[in-house]
Amino acid sequence: MTLGEVARLARVQRPVVTMWRRRPHPSAGHFPSPVELSGQRRFARSKVVAWLQASGRGNNREVAADAALHARPPVPTPAGGALAEALLLVASSADVPLADLDRDDLLDLAEEVDPDDRVAFLEIAAASERDVVASAAYVDALLGASHGPAEALGHLRRDPSRFGRTSEPTAPAQDVVRLVGALAQALADPLRESGPVPMADPTGGGADVVLGALEARGPDLHEGALARPVATADSASRAGATRESWRTLAIHGAMPEPIDVDDEGRVDIVGRAVIVARYPHPGAPALTPEQLLEEVDDVLVQLKDEQRAVVLGPAPILTDALGSTRAQRMRRRILDTGRLRAAMRLGRGSSPSAPQQRLGMWVFGPTPLGNFRGVGRTAVADLAGLDLADVREDLVSDVVAAVEDRPLPHVGGVDETQGRAHIFRVARYQRTFSVLARDGDLVPRDLHAAPRRARAHAPVNPSAAAAAVAAPLNGVAVRLSTEASLPRGRVVTLRELLDEGRLRVVAGTRLAESEVLTPEQAVGGLTVVGVPELSGQQRPGGRVVDHLAFTAAHPRAVRTEAGDVVFCAGPTPGAWVDARGGIVVEAPARALRVVSDGEGPDRVVPRILAADLARGRGAQWRTFPARLVPVVTADTLTEVLDSIALARDEALRRADALAHLAELLADGTVDGRLTAMMDSVALEGH
């Protein structure tokens, strides 16, 4: 045993074991001396156990039983690891210890467990009598110290180096696996009205994500697994990875059924299913972007309308700008099918073996109906900096709403979709045509999700929510004049106004992801306005920064004054007038401030300036036209436009309040806490 393994066995920190070696115990004496083995210092397991029992040191009263978990495997090679796993599967069907059986008996058992030689028979048949007998005793001891075969398998794979293996470089973190599992089961729920929905692995090597999907429903409730069979593997490494993946599922009690594969190597899954796949996978750990996209396209070609798919892969390929023209064309071909309903970029740490690498996720739904390019929408989310456990429930809800959305028939000259009834809390539900039009990142990097607090603990007052939408909205009374002799304004460029000193640019401040908070996280914080607010993804007020922390980190930052026009140019232009001042402008957004309107015949009206900026196209915003208003009408027009803006804001707040009330009613009715009916008295005269 190594020092680290001794520490784990005794359930203490490694420095504690070092101290034990230096300080003899009064009755147990000195800690056992190490021996040199393969160039490393190791300690005899039996002597360590005897010393721990005699000294009473450590925090594990079951050291003798648990010592088997730290035993050196008898065949410390990759083939030895596969042999131990195969025997572990066979042991689950044996009614006597494996050590009581000879090699022929074990082969007979393996043939019963694995009649088609997909997971275990080959591994035992290829081993020598000595290796099989030694490994059988090793597995017996491992099972005796574990709570079942699944836990024993976890101990076997805890340290791959014991079998001469390396860590799987593309394995996702457990939080990511749990997210995939929750998504897969939520996508399966609407399909279950017609029968069971199995989880399917088109790669043959993605046991971790398939198992995550099965466990999300429960060990006794899942509806089985499908997987690409080993017979279709085109290389020895892929065949080995496929057998290992199948073995994992089998040991966890979910032996998969084989998926049909056509002559071109494409999987052909029949009936309802949710496909869960990760790329690269153990059978092909070094896929190029083109190879990865081709494998995804092969799955998509065969995807039926009664099936859904969750694909996990590197963010640089799934969600970020691609450097290869060929890869761009291939990704475009996938997007053009209209079946991509959600795209997400995960944060750093989503792959433990590559902490700096980010993973991305695609979710595919049925073939779209109607004009999906014109009226369809796609959910996109950048999850960088978010705890997946905190946002999982809301994110799953957002994705399912996007997948199950359908374009409505063309009625009254307007095409719409059903998904508007859902409140997207983590993802942003964007027009599909704007997603397809992006040449760079598929998922913008300026999407800052503000997840809600857990629904079960959030204080809600349904009566107050109902009262908030009962009062009528105020109207806007505008008196118009059409006199022919009214003075005319003029149109200039923003560059001219800047050169004349009538406008000044207020630069935005670049904020770190960790600085931007929700109002609940920083009560009394400074409101942040940036691309998410200006592009319409969320309303101003949903993001803030801590006042003191912002001032300390950005001492030279300039905040807005009343009347400043905050804007962003480029592919998603937008502009907003700050009526009160004190806003933090987040770069790349900036603001224009009216500093001197002179004594000329015309004026700059901030709300008209904002409209001109919002409809400008391109990055050269200084060339945008700006409309100037005659000085004699500027003040009255400003008053009217401010009133219109206030009424519009009130209407938007009413829309938010109505959506909030609808959700409270839905949740409360389903939970059996509320019932609702129209108040005919309150409606009279409205």
XYZ file of C-alpha atoms in Angstrom:
686
model
C 0.000 0.000 0.000
C 1.127 3.563 -0.609
C 0.967 6.229 2.101
C -2.080 7.714 0.391
C -3.872 4.351 0.419
C -3.042 3.895 4.111
C -4.549 7.332 4.824
C -7.734 6.463 2.906
C -8.011 3.122 4.700
C -7.611 4.763 8.119
C -9.836 7.711 7.016
C -7.272 10.348 7.981
C -5.179 12.928 6.149
C -1.857 11.800 4.710
C 0.263 13.970 7.104
C -1.284 12.025 9.992
C 0.213 8.780 8.631
C 3.604 10.509 8.308
C 3.357 11.482 11.990
C 2.516 7.878 12.941
C 5.709 6.711 11.244
C 7.760 9.137 13.356
C 6.084 8.473 16.709
C 5.881 4.832 17.913
C 2.699 3.752 19.653
C 3.187 2.762 23.346
C 1.794 -0.753 22.830
C 1.708 -1.351 19.034
C 5.243 -0.109 18.560
C 6.673 1.334 15.349
C 4.631 1.724 12.185
C 5.512 -1.039 9.659
C 8.602 -0.356 7.577
C 8.217 0.110 3.807
C 9.624 -2.099 1.072
C 10.800 -1.082 -2.396
C 8.417 -2.286 -5.084
C 8.699 -1.149 -8.703
C 10.738 1.847 -7.577
C 8.130 2.956 -5.015
C 7.928 2.666 -1.254
C 5.004 0.478 -0.250
C 3.709 -0.991 2.993
C 2.524 -4.556 3.504
C -1.262 -4.453 3.784
C -1.479 -7.191 6.425
C 1.087 -5.450 8.654
C -0.651 -2.077 8.294
C -4.007 -3.616 9.250
C -2.470 -5.378 12.254
C -0.803 -2.158 13.448
C -3.988 -0.088 13.052
C -6.003 -2.676 14.984
C -3.388 -2.918 17.748
C -2.933 0.844 18.094
C -6.573 1.839 17.673
C -5.467 4.783 15.558
C -7.470 6.165 12.676
C -11.200 6.641 12.177
C -12.108 3.309 10.606
C -13.213 0.503 12.886
C -13.571 -1.868 9.881
C -9.994 -1.721 8.631
C -9.697 -5.477 8.185
C -12.749 -5.685 5.935
C -11.979 -2.462 4.052
C -8.357 -3.442 3.453
C -9.463 -5.482 0.449
C -10.443 -2.230 -1.265
C -6.790 -1.177 -1.223
C -5.259 -4.521 -2.173
C -2.819 -4.590 -5.063
C -4.518 -6.317 -8.018
C -2.967 -9.674 -8.964
C -2.866 -8.753 -12.667
C -1.919 -5.031 -12.775
C -2.460 -4.580 -16.524
C -5.334 -3.220 -18.649
C -6.274 -6.813 -19.514
C -6.194 -7.631 -15.794
C -8.608 -4.793 -15.098
C -11.007 -6.039 -17.779
C -10.716 -9.566 -16.337
C -11.575 -8.350 -12.822
C -14.609 -6.448 -14.160
C -15.795 -9.494 -16.100
C -15.478 -11.687 -13.007
C -17.354 -9.032 -11.021
C -20.270 -9.351 -13.436
C -20.141 -13.164 -13.295
C -20.069 -13.074 -9.485
C -23.461 -11.371 -9.431
C -24.956 -14.579 -10.855
C -22.877 -17.092 -8.886
C -24.278 -18.719 -5.760
C -20.819 -19.604 -4.402
C -17.591 -17.595 -4.045
C -15.629 -17.375 -7.292
C -12.570 -18.814 -5.569
C -14.467 -22.129 -5.209
C -14.709 -22.446 -9.013
C -12.048 -23.345 -11.533
C -11.506 -21.601 -14.874
C -13.857 -23.910 -16.793
C -16.650 -23.366 -14.268
C -16.164 -19.607 -14.530
C -16.307 -19.801 -18.335
C -19.579 -21.734 -18.115
C -21.002 -19.060 -15.838
C -19.746 -16.310 -18.161
C -21.483 -17.983 -21.094
C -24.749 -17.978 -19.155
C -24.400 -14.315 -18.200
C -23.033 -13.224 -21.572
C -24.273 -15.667 -24.244
C -23.480 -13.270 -27.100
C -19.980 -12.448 -25.788
C -20.534 -8.724 -25.441
C -19.148 -8.011 -21.983
C -17.370 -10.843 -20.135
C -16.726 -14.169 -21.864
C -13.785 -13.036 -24.009
C -12.019 -11.363 -21.070
C -12.045 -14.608 -19.044
C -11.294 -16.919 -21.977
C -8.216 -14.880 -22.948
C -6.667 -15.090 -19.447
C -4.472 -17.840 -18.073
C -5.593 -20.275 -15.385
C -3.299 -18.604 -12.839
C -4.585 -15.087 -13.599
C -8.230 -16.198 -13.500
C -7.828 -17.974 -10.146
C -5.917 -15.075 -8.566
C -8.349 -12.485 -9.907
C -11.348 -14.512 -8.710
C -10.043 -14.418 -5.119
C -9.325 -10.693 -5.493
C -12.895 -10.010 -6.694
C -14.380 -12.100 -3.867
C -12.530 -9.964 -1.310
C -13.545 -6.765 -3.105
C -17.209 -7.760 -3.097
C -16.992 -8.675 0.578
C -15.864 -5.149 1.407
C -18.421 -3.419 -0.851
C -22.153 -2.828 -0.875
C -22.876 -4.662 -4.088
C -21.221 -5.045 -7.515
C -21.756 -1.414 -8.562
C -19.820 -0.081 -5.562
C -17.116 -2.707 -6.104
C -16.752 -1.523 -9.710
C -16.242 2.015 -8.436
C -13.416 0.813 -6.206
C -11.859 -1.088 -9.106
C -11.754 2.036 -11.240
C -10.848 4.523 -8.510
C -7.173 4.535 -9.473
C -6.683 3.537 -13.144
C -2.896 3.463 -12.727
C -3.191 0.277 -10.632
C -4.089 -1.520 -13.861
C -1.658 0.382 -16.040
C -4.425 2.601 -17.380
C -4.691 6.380 -17.684
C -7.638 8.553 -16.714
C -10.272 8.906 -19.411
C -9.470 12.353 -20.902
C -12.967 13.188 -22.140
C -15.023 12.120 -19.100
C -17.473 14.824 -17.936
C -17.830 15.930 -14.313
C -20.567 14.369 -12.197
C -22.578 17.619 -12.140
C -22.613 17.529 -15.939
C -23.665 13.858 -15.968
C -26.512 14.661 -13.574
C -27.630 17.538 -15.807
C -27.631 15.271 -18.873
C -29.607 12.677 -16.932
C -32.196 15.165 -15.714
C -32.592 16.550 -19.236
C -32.970 13.110 -20.787
C -35.681 12.017 -18.366
C -37.570 15.305 -18.673
C -37.490 14.985 -22.474
C -38.799 11.420 -22.165
C -41.815 12.378 -20.035
C -44.022 13.681 -22.896
C -43.179 10.565 -24.937
C -44.199 8.176 -22.145
C -47.882 8.713 -22.911
C -47.392 6.091 -25.636
C -45.210 3.652 -23.691
C -41.719 3.136 -22.220
C -38.831 5.337 -23.359
C -35.349 3.747 -23.187
C -32.077 5.681 -23.146
C -29.912 5.059 -26.232
C -26.145 5.390 -26.738
C -25.213 5.663 -30.448
C -21.466 5.597 -29.708
C -21.327 2.401 -27.683
C -18.898 4.032 -25.263
C -20.965 6.513 -23.278
C -21.956 4.435 -20.271
C -21.478 7.351 -17.881
C -24.096 9.605 -19.482
C -26.484 6.697 -20.147
C -26.148 5.589 -16.539
C -26.731 9.172 -15.414
C -29.950 9.225 -17.422
C -31.112 5.882 -16.011
C -30.314 6.857 -12.423
C -32.178 10.153 -12.826
C -35.394 8.136 -13.033
C -34.442 5.675 -10.302
C -32.843 2.218 -10.246
C -36.184 0.420 -10.263
C -38.089 2.763 -12.566
C -35.886 3.160 -15.628
C -37.057 1.690 -18.919
C -33.844 0.122 -20.154
C -30.917 1.073 -22.345
C -29.934 0.665 -25.983
C -26.358 0.829 -27.245
C -24.276 0.365 -30.375
C -23.024 -3.261 -30.302
C -19.364 -4.214 -30.148
C -19.643 -6.081 -33.435
C -19.783 -2.752 -35.299
C -16.519 -1.436 -33.815
C -14.012 -0.537 -36.519
C -10.896 -0.831 -34.328
C -9.576 -2.838 -31.388
C -9.561 0.232 -29.131
C -13.173 1.038 -29.985
C -14.181 -2.589 -29.430
C -12.510 -2.576 -26.008
C -14.166 0.701 -25.026
C -17.565 -0.592 -26.174
C -17.206 -3.799 -24.155
C -16.195 -1.774 -21.095
C -19.180 0.537 -21.501
C -21.602 -2.367 -21.885
C -19.989 -4.037 -18.862
C -20.555 -0.898 -16.774
C -24.245 -0.850 -17.595
C -24.586 -4.591 -17.029
C -22.935 -4.449 -13.586
C -25.357 -1.647 -12.677
C -28.263 -3.908 -13.644
C -29.010 -2.311 -17.026
C -27.637 -4.673 -19.679
C -28.391 -2.781 -22.912
C -30.111 -4.083 -26.015
C -28.133 -3.714 -29.263
C -29.014 -0.935 -31.718
C -29.321 -1.784 -35.400
C -26.568 -0.280 -37.546
C -26.945 0.190 -41.322
C -24.340 -0.566 -43.986
C -22.901 2.961 -43.699
C -22.363 2.645 -39.950
C -25.340 4.816 -38.918
C -27.406 3.719 -35.942
C -31.078 3.050 -36.666
C -33.110 3.262 -33.477
C -36.704 2.089 -33.771
C -39.533 3.615 -31.747
C -39.524 6.054 -28.853
C -36.140 6.799 -27.284
C -33.970 9.553 -25.898
C -30.471 9.473 -27.360
C -27.670 10.527 -25.002
C -24.214 10.796 -26.536
C -20.918 12.421 -25.689
C -18.115 13.206 -28.072
C -15.261 12.421 -28.062
C -15.921 9.105 -26.316
C -13.599 6.398 -24.954
C -13.667 4.520 -28.249
C -12.606 7.622 -30.210
C -10.923 10.032 -27.771
C -9.259 12.239 -30.402
C -11.951 13.248 -32.898
C -11.288 16.244 -35.124
C -14.074 18.857 -35.332
C -15.055 17.471 -38.738
C -15.165 13.877 -37.478
C -17.178 14.850 -34.424
C -19.740 16.812 -36.436
C -20.005 13.967 -38.930
C -20.843 11.520 -36.121
C -23.490 13.904 -34.776
C -24.907 14.346 -38.281
C -25.129 10.559 -38.689
C -27.237 10.385 -35.527
C -29.425 13.292 -36.626
C -30.105 11.774 -40.054
C -31.724 8.754 -38.380
C -33.495 10.684 -35.587
C -37.266 10.010 -35.680
C -39.921 12.506 -34.635
C -40.765 10.320 -31.623
C -37.167 10.576 -30.434
C -35.112 13.256 -28.715
C -31.345 13.639 -28.452
C -28.899 15.197 -25.968
C -25.347 15.622 -27.304
C -22.395 16.571 -25.098
C -19.098 17.684 -26.600
C -16.357 20.330 -26.592
C -17.704 23.881 -26.536
C -15.178 25.008 -29.197
C -16.993 22.706 -31.636
C -20.626 22.875 -30.490
C -21.097 26.469 -29.317
C -18.054 28.596 -30.184
C -16.649 30.083 -33.384
C -15.082 27.423 -35.622
C -11.715 27.961 -37.294
C -12.240 25.452 -40.095
C -14.384 26.427 -43.084
C -15.317 22.782 -43.640
C -16.368 22.395 -40.014
C -18.444 25.585 -40.308
C -20.275 24.135 -43.317
C -20.898 20.872 -41.486
C -22.279 22.642 -38.412
C -24.434 24.834 -40.650
C -25.892 21.706 -42.267
C -26.905 20.411 -38.836
C -28.449 23.743 -37.855
C -30.347 24.023 -41.124
C -32.426 20.953 -40.218
C -34.257 23.113 -37.659
C -34.086 20.301 -35.100
C -31.621 22.010 -32.758
C -33.868 23.363 -30.001
C -31.267 24.260 -27.365
C -27.536 25.030 -27.285
C -25.581 25.526 -24.050
C -22.007 26.358 -23.134
C -20.853 24.978 -19.781
C -18.213 26.570 -17.589
C -14.654 25.555 -16.813
C -14.276 22.388 -14.771
C -16.969 20.525 -16.698
C -14.315 17.942 -17.623
C -12.089 17.031 -14.614
C -9.219 15.686 -16.733
C -9.056 19.007 -18.607
C -10.039 21.704 -16.052
C -9.685 24.594 -18.525
C -11.775 22.939 -21.213
C -15.410 23.883 -21.541
C -18.067 21.495 -22.718
C -21.094 22.357 -24.799
C -24.469 20.704 -25.157
C -26.994 20.382 -27.976
C -30.585 19.197 -27.608
C -32.507 18.034 -30.674
C -36.277 17.754 -31.046
C -38.753 16.662 -33.718
C -38.861 17.959 -37.275
C -40.125 21.564 -37.137
C -43.489 22.523 -38.580
C -44.214 25.622 -40.606
C -41.787 28.469 -41.138
C -39.295 27.644 -38.397
C -36.730 30.092 -39.810
C -39.168 32.962 -39.645
C -41.054 32.296 -36.412
C -39.121 29.502 -34.697
C -37.022 30.059 -31.599
C -33.990 28.340 -30.085
C -32.958 28.304 -26.427
C -29.344 29.340 -25.807
C -27.491 29.560 -22.495
C -23.989 30.367 -21.287
C -23.614 28.589 -17.940
C -20.128 29.903 -17.154
C -19.819 30.816 -13.499
C -23.068 29.111 -12.504
C -23.474 26.162 -10.156
C -25.218 23.503 -12.245
C -26.925 22.110 -9.154
C -28.526 25.521 -8.514
C -29.836 26.050 -12.044
C -30.526 22.458 -13.098
C -34.264 22.493 -12.423
C -34.881 25.791 -14.195
C -32.576 24.934 -17.097
C -34.284 21.583 -17.675
C -37.653 23.336 -17.622
C -36.416 25.894 -20.184
C -35.042 23.231 -22.533
C -38.155 21.051 -22.402
C -40.326 24.099 -23.169
C -38.145 24.847 -26.203
C -38.158 21.242 -27.460
C -41.904 20.834 -27.102
C -42.662 24.237 -28.657
C -44.605 24.183 -31.920
C -45.331 26.880 -34.510
C -49.028 27.702 -34.550
C -50.945 27.914 -37.837
C -50.853 31.222 -39.690
C -53.793 33.094 -38.159
C -54.605 36.750 -38.561
C -51.380 37.432 -40.417
C -49.154 36.445 -37.488
C -47.153 33.263 -36.974
C -46.243 32.507 -33.392
C -45.243 29.576 -31.222
C -46.571 28.031 -28.045
C -43.392 28.464 -26.013
C -44.217 32.069 -25.130
C -46.284 30.770 -22.198
C -43.091 29.597 -20.477
C -40.872 31.967 -18.503
C -37.266 31.265 -19.491
C -35.152 31.790 -16.395
C -31.743 30.427 -17.355
C -31.781 30.057 -21.126
C -32.667 32.847 -23.556
C -35.344 31.987 -26.119
C -34.044 33.691 -29.236
C -35.337 33.873 -32.771
C -33.985 30.955 -34.785
C -33.069 33.185 -37.708
C -30.774 35.249 -35.456
C -29.054 32.073 -34.198
C -28.594 30.784 -37.758
C -27.208 34.159 -38.869
C -24.256 34.047 -36.470
C -20.905 33.408 -38.122
C -18.960 33.337 -34.849
C -20.121 31.953 -31.519
C -23.366 30.018 -31.760
C -24.015 30.845 -28.094
C -23.204 34.486 -27.288
C -20.787 35.010 -24.418
C -22.782 37.883 -22.941
C -25.708 35.802 -21.714
C -25.733 36.207 -17.946
C -28.368 33.946 -16.434
C -29.978 34.990 -13.169
C -31.399 31.790 -11.697
C -34.263 32.079 -9.299
C -34.184 30.807 -5.760
C -35.569 27.349 -5.119
C -39.299 27.388 -5.736
C -40.057 25.479 -2.560
C -38.472 28.172 -0.385
C -39.302 31.335 -2.340
C -41.887 33.444 -0.473
C -44.848 34.063 -2.771
C -48.149 35.845 -2.197
C -50.723 34.812 -4.807
C -53.246 37.382 -3.539
C -50.743 40.213 -3.965
C -49.841 38.903 -7.427
C -53.524 38.906 -8.415
C -54.051 42.412 -7.006
C -51.056 43.683 -8.988
C -52.817 42.976 -12.294
C -56.354 43.994 -11.297
C -56.042 47.779 -11.664
C -56.437 49.276 -15.175
C -53.366 50.716 -16.874
C -53.035 54.433 -17.411
C -53.425 55.684 -20.955
C -51.344 58.280 -22.796
C -53.336 61.327 -23.891
C -51.540 62.950 -26.835
C -52.972 65.905 -28.745
C -51.645 66.102 -32.303
C -51.308 69.112 -34.626
C -50.883 68.942 -38.427
C -50.102 72.559 -39.227
C -48.385 72.989 -42.589
C -46.183 75.822 -41.341
C -44.375 73.794 -38.666
C -40.538 74.059 -38.772
C -38.567 71.105 -40.074
C -35.717 69.297 -38.406
C -32.662 67.845 -40.138
C -30.580 64.664 -40.332
C -26.836 64.579 -39.590
C -24.372 61.843 -38.649
C -23.298 61.034 -35.124
C -19.732 61.892 -36.116
C -20.820 65.469 -36.865
C -22.477 65.804 -33.467
C -19.377 64.437 -31.748
C -17.091 66.772 -33.707
C -19.297 69.748 -32.818
C -19.098 68.829 -29.139
C -22.838 68.292 -28.776
C -22.350 64.631 -27.746
C -19.735 62.893 -25.648
C -18.948 59.177 -25.468
C -19.027 57.538 -22.026
C -17.040 54.314 -22.204
C -18.425 51.098 -20.716
C -16.665 49.120 -17.983
C -15.472 45.564 -18.537
C -16.861 43.419 -15.728
C -15.729 39.965 -14.631
C -18.415 37.269 -14.546
C -18.073 37.033 -10.769
C -18.836 40.759 -10.350
C -22.310 40.612 -11.882
C -24.940 39.569 -9.327
C -28.694 39.382 -8.956
C -30.554 42.014 -6.904
C -31.096 39.383 -4.199
C -27.346 38.771 -3.968
C -26.446 42.458 -3.654
C -29.265 44.444 -2.068
C -28.878 48.103 -2.950
C -26.369 47.313 -5.688
C -25.762 49.412 -8.786
C -27.841 48.468 -11.806
C -25.877 47.073 -14.751
C -26.959 47.650 -18.360
C -25.141 45.877 -21.166
C -25.760 43.713 -24.204
C -28.317 41.402 -22.475
C -30.553 44.378 -21.673
C -29.992 46.275 -24.923
C -30.672 43.234 -27.112
C -33.920 42.495 -25.282
C -32.788 39.298 -23.594
C -33.723 40.726 -20.200
C -35.034 43.919 -18.661
C -32.835 46.545 -16.985
C -32.674 45.919 -13.250
C -32.070 42.167 -13.344
C -28.280 42.493 -12.977
C -26.354 44.526 -10.420
C -22.877 44.967 -8.972
C -21.981 45.526 -5.349
C -21.485 49.288 -4.870
C -18.370 49.176 -2.687
C -16.723 46.313 -4.580
C -17.322 48.024 -7.932
C -15.886 51.336 -6.745
C -12.791 49.598 -5.375
C -12.217 47.508 -8.501
C -12.962 50.285 -11.025
C -12.063 53.627 -9.418
C -12.016 55.462 -12.775
C -15.294 54.082 -14.101
C -17.879 56.670 -15.141
C -21.553 55.992 -14.438
C -24.443 57.455 -16.381
C -26.327 60.708 -15.837
C -30.041 61.247 -16.428
C -30.727 61.448 -20.168
C -27.707 59.389 -21.265
C -28.350 56.968 -24.130
C -26.787 53.545 -23.485
C -26.256 51.558 -26.691
C -24.417 48.736 -28.421
C -23.698 48.348 -32.116
C -22.936 45.292 -34.210
C -25.050 42.209 -34.984
C -27.489 42.821 -32.086
C -27.885 46.629 -31.882
C -29.928 48.197 -29.125
C -30.300 51.440 -27.206
C -31.926 52.581 -23.981
C -32.421 55.987 -22.332
C -31.441 56.183 -18.673
C -34.025 58.489 -17.141
C -32.491 58.580 -13.647
C -28.707 58.150 -13.942
C -26.209 56.184 -11.864
C -26.189 53.103 -14.114
C -23.066 50.972 -14.656
C -22.595 50.490 -18.408
C -21.071 47.093 -19.158
C -18.653 47.003 -22.106
C -18.857 46.503 -25.023
C -21.883 48.747 -24.562
C -21.251 52.498 -24.090
C -23.286 55.669 -23.654
C -23.766 58.973 -25.475
C -24.292 62.077 -23.358
C -25.796 65.333 -24.613
C -23.322 67.913 -23.256
C -23.977 71.104 -25.253
C -26.864 71.696 -27.621
C -25.784 75.265 -28.390
C -28.081 78.043 -29.551
C -28.859 76.538 -32.947
C -32.263 75.861 -34.505
C -32.422 72.195 -33.488
C -31.944 69.919 -30.524
C -30.830 66.335 -29.785
C -33.739 64.482 -28.176
C -32.378 61.440 -26.273
C -35.259 59.102 -27.101
C -35.048 59.852 -30.827
C -31.285 59.400 -30.628
C -31.876 56.000 -28.998
C -34.252 55.011 -31.805
C -31.661 56.001 -34.431
C -28.952 53.982 -32.672
C -31.207 50.936 -32.280
C -31.968 50.720 -35.979
C -28.384 51.289 -37.104
C -26.513 48.399 -38.696
C -22.842 47.557 -38.495
C -20.009 48.424 -36.132
C -19.296 51.908 -37.576
C -21.878 53.593 -35.389
C -20.373 57.077 -35.834
C -21.691 57.014 -39.408
C -25.275 56.353 -38.264
C -27.789 59.088 -39.139
C -29.195 61.135 -36.257
C -32.440 63.068 -36.478
C -32.505 66.538 -34.899
C -35.748 68.157 -33.741
C -36.625 71.862 -34.208
C -35.961 73.764 -31.008
C -39.533 75.114 -30.818
C -41.015 71.598 -30.552
C -38.191 69.777 -28.748
C -39.456 70.288 -25.181
C -43.047 69.234 -25.841
C -41.908 66.240 -27.905
C -39.548 65.172 -25.117
C -42.427 65.293 -22.630
C -44.662 63.175 -24.883
C -41.952 60.606 -25.605
C -41.163 60.320 -21.876
C -44.858 59.689 -21.168
C -44.971 57.038 -23.891
C -41.856 55.397 -22.483
C -43.361 55.347 -18.975
C -46.561 53.792 -20.290
C -44.569 51.221 -22.246
C -42.534 50.312 -19.173
C -45.742 49.979 -17.160
C -47.186 47.674 -19.835
C -44.042 45.544 -19.812
C -44.162 45.307 -16.038
C -47.822 44.309 -16.302
C -46.841 41.605 -18.801
C -44.236 40.316 -16.341
C -46.757 40.411 -13.502
C -49.311 38.502 -15.591
C -46.738 35.852 -16.446
C -45.775 35.590 -12.770
C -49.421 35.204 -11.745
C -49.977 32.543 -14.414
C -47.042 30.542 -13.082
C -48.215 30.857 -9.467
C -51.672 29.645 -10.494
C -50.261 26.727 -12.451
C -47.913 25.654 -9.648
C -50.512 26.192 -6.928
C -53.246 24.316 -8.758
C -51.016 21.345 -9.522
C -49.803 21.273 -5.897
C -53.379 21.450 -4.617
C -52.854 24.789 -2.855
C -54.894 27.166 -5.034
C -57.954 27.488 -7.169
C -58.878 30.474 -9.353
C -61.853 31.991 -11.165
C -62.592 35.302 -12.857
C -63.890 38.147 -10.660
C -66.811 39.491 -12.687
C -67.322 42.462 -10.334
C -63.746 43.653 -10.747
C -64.103 43.477 -14.529
C -67.092 45.861 -14.707
C -66.192 49.124 -16.399
C -62.644 48.016 -17.353
